[in-house]
Short mmCIF file of C-alpha atoms in Angstrom, two decimals:
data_model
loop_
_atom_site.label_atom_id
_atom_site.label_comp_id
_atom_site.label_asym_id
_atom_site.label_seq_id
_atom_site.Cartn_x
_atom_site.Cartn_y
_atom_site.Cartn_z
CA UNK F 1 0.00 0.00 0.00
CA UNK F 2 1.40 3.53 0.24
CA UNK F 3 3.12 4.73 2.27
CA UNK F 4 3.77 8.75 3.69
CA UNK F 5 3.76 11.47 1.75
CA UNK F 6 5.16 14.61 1.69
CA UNK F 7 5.04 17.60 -0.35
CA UNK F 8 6.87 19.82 -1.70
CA UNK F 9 9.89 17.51 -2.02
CA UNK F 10 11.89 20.28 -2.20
CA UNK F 11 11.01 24.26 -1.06
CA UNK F 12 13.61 27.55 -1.32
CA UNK F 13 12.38 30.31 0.12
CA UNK F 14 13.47 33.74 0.72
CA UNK F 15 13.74 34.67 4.28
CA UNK F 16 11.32 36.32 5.39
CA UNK F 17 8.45 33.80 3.38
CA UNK F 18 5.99 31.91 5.14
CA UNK F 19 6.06 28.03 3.78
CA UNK F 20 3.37 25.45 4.09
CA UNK F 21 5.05 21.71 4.51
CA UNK F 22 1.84 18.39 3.88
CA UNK F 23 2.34 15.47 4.99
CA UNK F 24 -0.20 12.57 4.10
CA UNK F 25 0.48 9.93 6.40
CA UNK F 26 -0.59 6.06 6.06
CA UNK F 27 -3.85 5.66 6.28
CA UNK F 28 -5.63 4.94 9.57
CA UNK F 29 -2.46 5.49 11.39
CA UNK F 30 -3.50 7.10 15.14
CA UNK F 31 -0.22 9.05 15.47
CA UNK F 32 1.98 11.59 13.44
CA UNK F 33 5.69 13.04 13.87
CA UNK F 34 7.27 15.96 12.56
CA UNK F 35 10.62 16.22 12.99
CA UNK F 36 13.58 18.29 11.46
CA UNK F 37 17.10 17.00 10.12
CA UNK F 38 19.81 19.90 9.48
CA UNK F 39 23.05 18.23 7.36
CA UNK F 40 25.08 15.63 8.65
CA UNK F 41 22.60 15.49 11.44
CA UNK F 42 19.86 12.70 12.98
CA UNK F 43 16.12 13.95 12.94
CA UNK F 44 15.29 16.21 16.09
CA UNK F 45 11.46 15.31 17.28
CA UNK F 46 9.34 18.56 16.59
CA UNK F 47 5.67 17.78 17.49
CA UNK F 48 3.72 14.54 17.74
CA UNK F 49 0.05 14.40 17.11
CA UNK F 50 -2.62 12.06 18.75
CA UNK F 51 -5.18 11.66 15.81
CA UNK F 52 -5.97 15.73 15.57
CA UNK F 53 -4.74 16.34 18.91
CA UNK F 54 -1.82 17.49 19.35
CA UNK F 55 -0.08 16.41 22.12
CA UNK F 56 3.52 17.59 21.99
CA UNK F 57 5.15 20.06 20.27
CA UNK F 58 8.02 20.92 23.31
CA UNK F 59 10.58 20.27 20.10
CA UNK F 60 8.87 23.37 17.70
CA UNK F 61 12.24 25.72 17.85
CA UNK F 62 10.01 28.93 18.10
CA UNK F 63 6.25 30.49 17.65
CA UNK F 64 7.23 31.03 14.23
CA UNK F 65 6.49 26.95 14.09
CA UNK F 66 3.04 25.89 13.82
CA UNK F 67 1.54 22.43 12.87
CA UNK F 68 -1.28 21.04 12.61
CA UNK F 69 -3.84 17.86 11.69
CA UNK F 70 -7.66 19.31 12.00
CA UNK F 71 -9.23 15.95 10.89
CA UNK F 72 -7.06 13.73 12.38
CA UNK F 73 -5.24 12.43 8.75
CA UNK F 74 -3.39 15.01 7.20
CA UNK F 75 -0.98 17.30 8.62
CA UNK F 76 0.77 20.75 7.87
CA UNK F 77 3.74 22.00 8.95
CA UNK F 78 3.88 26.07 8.74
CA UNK F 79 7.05 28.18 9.24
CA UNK F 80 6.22 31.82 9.43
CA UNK F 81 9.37 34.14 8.44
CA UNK F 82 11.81 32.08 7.44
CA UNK F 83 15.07 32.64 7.91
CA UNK F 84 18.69 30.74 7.22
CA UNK F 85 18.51 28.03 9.98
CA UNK F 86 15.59 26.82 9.86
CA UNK F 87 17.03 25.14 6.04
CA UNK F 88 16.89 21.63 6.71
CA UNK F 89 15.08 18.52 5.78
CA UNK F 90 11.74 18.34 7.12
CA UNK F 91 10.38 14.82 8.14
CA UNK F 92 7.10 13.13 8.58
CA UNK F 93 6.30 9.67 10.05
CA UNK F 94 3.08 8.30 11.12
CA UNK F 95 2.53 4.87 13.43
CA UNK F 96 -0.61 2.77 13.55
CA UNK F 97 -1.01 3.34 17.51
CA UNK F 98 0.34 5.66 20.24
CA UNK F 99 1.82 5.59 23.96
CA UNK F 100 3.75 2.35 22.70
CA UNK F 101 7.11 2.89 21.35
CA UNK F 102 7.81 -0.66 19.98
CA UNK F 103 5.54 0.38 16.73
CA UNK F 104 7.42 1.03 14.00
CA UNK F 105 7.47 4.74 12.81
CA UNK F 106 7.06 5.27 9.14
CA UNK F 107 9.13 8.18 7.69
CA UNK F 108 8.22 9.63 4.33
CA UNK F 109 10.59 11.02 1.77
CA UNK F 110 10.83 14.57 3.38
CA UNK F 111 10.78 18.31 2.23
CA UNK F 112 14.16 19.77 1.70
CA UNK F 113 13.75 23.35 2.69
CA UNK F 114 16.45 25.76 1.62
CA UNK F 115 16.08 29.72 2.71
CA UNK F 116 18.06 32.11 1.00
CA UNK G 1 17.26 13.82 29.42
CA UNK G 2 17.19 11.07 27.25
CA UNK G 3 20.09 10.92 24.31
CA UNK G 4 22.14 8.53 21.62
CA UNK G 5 25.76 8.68 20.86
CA UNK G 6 27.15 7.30 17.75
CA UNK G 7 30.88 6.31 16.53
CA UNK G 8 32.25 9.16 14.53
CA UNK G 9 32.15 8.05 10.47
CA UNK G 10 32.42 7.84 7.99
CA UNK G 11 33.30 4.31 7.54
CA UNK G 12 34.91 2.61 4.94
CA UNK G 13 34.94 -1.10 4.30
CA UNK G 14 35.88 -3.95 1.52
CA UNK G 15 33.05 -5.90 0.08
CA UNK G 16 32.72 -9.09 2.72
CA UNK G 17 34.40 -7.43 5.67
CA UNK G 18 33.12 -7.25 9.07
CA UNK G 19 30.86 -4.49 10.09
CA UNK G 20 30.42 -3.06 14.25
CA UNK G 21 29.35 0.34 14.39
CA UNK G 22 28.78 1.79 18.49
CA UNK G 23 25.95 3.23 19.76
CA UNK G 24 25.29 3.99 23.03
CA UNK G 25 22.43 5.73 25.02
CA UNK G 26 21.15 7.69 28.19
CA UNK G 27 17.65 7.47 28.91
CA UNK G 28 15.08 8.15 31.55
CA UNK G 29 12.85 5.72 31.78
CA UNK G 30 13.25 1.76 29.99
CA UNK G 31 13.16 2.26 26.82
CA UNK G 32 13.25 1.09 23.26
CA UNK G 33 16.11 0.72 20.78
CA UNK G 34 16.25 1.06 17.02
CA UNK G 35 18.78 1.18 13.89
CA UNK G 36 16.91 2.93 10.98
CA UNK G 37 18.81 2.84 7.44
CA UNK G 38 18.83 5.65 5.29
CA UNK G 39 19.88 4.46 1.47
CA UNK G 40 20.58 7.13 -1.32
CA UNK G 41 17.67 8.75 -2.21
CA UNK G 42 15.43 6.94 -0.29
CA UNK G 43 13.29 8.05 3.03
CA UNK G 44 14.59 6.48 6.65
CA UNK G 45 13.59 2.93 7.25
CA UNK G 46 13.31 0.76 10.24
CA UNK G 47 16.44 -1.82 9.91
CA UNK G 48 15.81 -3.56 13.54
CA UNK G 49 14.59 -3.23 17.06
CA UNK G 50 14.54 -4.39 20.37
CA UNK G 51 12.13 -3.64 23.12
CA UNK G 52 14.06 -5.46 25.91
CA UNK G 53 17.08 -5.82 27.65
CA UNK G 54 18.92 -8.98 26.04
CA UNK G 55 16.65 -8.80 23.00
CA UNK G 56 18.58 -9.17 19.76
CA UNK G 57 17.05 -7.30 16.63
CA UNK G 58 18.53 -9.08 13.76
CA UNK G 59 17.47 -7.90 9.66
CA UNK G 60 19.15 -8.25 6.72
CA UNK G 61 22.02 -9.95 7.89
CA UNK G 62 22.27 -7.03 10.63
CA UNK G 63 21.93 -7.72 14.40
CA UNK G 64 21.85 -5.66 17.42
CA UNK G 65 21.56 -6.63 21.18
CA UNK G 66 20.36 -4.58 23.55
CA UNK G 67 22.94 -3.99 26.68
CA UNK G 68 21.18 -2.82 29.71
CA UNK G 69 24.39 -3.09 31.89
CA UNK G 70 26.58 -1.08 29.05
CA UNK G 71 23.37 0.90 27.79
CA UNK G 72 25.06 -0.24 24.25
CA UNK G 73 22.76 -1.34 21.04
CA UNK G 74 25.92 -2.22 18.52
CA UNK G 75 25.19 -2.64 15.26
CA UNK G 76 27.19 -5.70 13.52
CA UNK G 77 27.24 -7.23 9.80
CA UNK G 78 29.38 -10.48 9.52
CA UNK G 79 29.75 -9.46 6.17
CA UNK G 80 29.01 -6.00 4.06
CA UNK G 81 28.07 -5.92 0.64
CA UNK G 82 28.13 -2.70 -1.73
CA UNK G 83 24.22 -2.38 -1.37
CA UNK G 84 24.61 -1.77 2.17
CA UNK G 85 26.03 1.73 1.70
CA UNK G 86 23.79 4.22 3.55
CA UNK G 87 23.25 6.08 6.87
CA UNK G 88 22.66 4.10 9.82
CA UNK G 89 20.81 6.16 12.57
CA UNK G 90 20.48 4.50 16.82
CA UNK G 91 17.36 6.06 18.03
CA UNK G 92 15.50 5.32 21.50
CA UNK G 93 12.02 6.14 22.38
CA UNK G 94 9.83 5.42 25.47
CA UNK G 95 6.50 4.31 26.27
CA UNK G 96 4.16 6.82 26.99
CA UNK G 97 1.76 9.23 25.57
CA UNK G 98 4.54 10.41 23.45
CA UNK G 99 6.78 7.87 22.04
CA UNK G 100 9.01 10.09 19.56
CA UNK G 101 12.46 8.72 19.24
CA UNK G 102 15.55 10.35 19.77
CA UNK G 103 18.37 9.80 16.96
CA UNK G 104 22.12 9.86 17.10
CA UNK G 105 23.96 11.72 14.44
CA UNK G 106 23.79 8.91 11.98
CA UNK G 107 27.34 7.02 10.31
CA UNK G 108 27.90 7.18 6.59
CA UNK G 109 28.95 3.60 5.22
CA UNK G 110 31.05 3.18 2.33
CA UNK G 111 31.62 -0.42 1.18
CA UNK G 112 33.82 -0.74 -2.16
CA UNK G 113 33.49 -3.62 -4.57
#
């Protein structure tokens, strides 16, 4: 079946911009990641979402980061005034349950974001 | 808090040779280890876990045993082929309402024909 989704694949903005990041995760899966990978780096959590809940976001770097999943499927990632470090690669998983951290997080391909 | 340390890379091998790369953790709480694989081009992927101490996760040929008394989830290979050039990420989570994983810094494999 498939599997996440993400688009753009890849987004340059001029600082300053606001972006819009989608993520389509598998469907029926309860919970949804965002997190953000600068170069040569592992992904850093940034929010977590319980269905359209969400439950976490102590990783969102500042209130110009704002997520969210109104129907519980679909998710959006918004940075508002971009500037230079927030260019990394932008990741979305999704798991079938939540609470349990033996289920397998599924990543999709990500959305390389590049602010100039 | 709760963090993963990897071996610095990148790491370079021969075709058949034998592959150990470290990873060690801190965490509060018990909780869950992983190796995800990143291949060229391609999204992360979950390569093995374990959810207990002593539990080997084993994959591909890959294995990894979970070390409560060294807090050590080593990734080995008995034997590498070129296809198994990637990024290998550790990660941890634990159980709870949020169980979002923390990642090491990831090691770039090379392995040459």
């Amino acid at each position: 079946g498939a599997g996440v989704s993400q688009s753009p694949r890849y987004k340059v903005a001029k600082r300053g911009q606001d972006v819009a990041l989608r993520c389509d995760p598998i469907s029926g899966h309860v919970s949804l990641f965002w997190y953000q990978q600068a170069l040569g780096q592992g992904p850093e959590f940034l929010t977590y979402f319980q269905n359209e809940a969400q439950l976490d976001k102590s990783g969102l770097p500042s209130d110009r980061f704002f997520a969210e999943r109104p129907e519980g499927s679909v998710s959006t990632l918004k940075i508002q005034r971009t500037q230079q470090e927030d260019s990394a690669v932008y990741l979305c998983a999704s798991s079938v349950s939540s609470g349990t951290s033996s289920y397998e997080q599924y990543f999709g391909p990500g959305t390389r974001l590049t602010v100039t | 808090g709760n963090s993963v340390t990897q071996m610095e890379g990148p790491v370079t091998l021969s075709e058949e040779a034998f592959l150990t790369i470290n990873c060690t953790y801190t965490a509060t709480g018990y909780p869950s280890l992983f190796w995800y694989v990143q291949y060229p081009g391609e999204g992360l992927q979950l390569l093995l876990k374990a959810t207990k101490a002593d539990d080997k996760g084993s994959n591909k040929g890959f294995e990894a045993t979970y070390r409560k008394e060294t807090t050590s989830f080593h990734l080995e290979k008995g034997s590498v082929q070129v296809s198994d050039s990637a990024v290998y990420f550790c990660a941890l989570s634990i159980a709870g309402a949020n169980s979002k994983l923390t990642f090491g810094k990831g090691i770039t494999l090379s392995v040459r024909p």
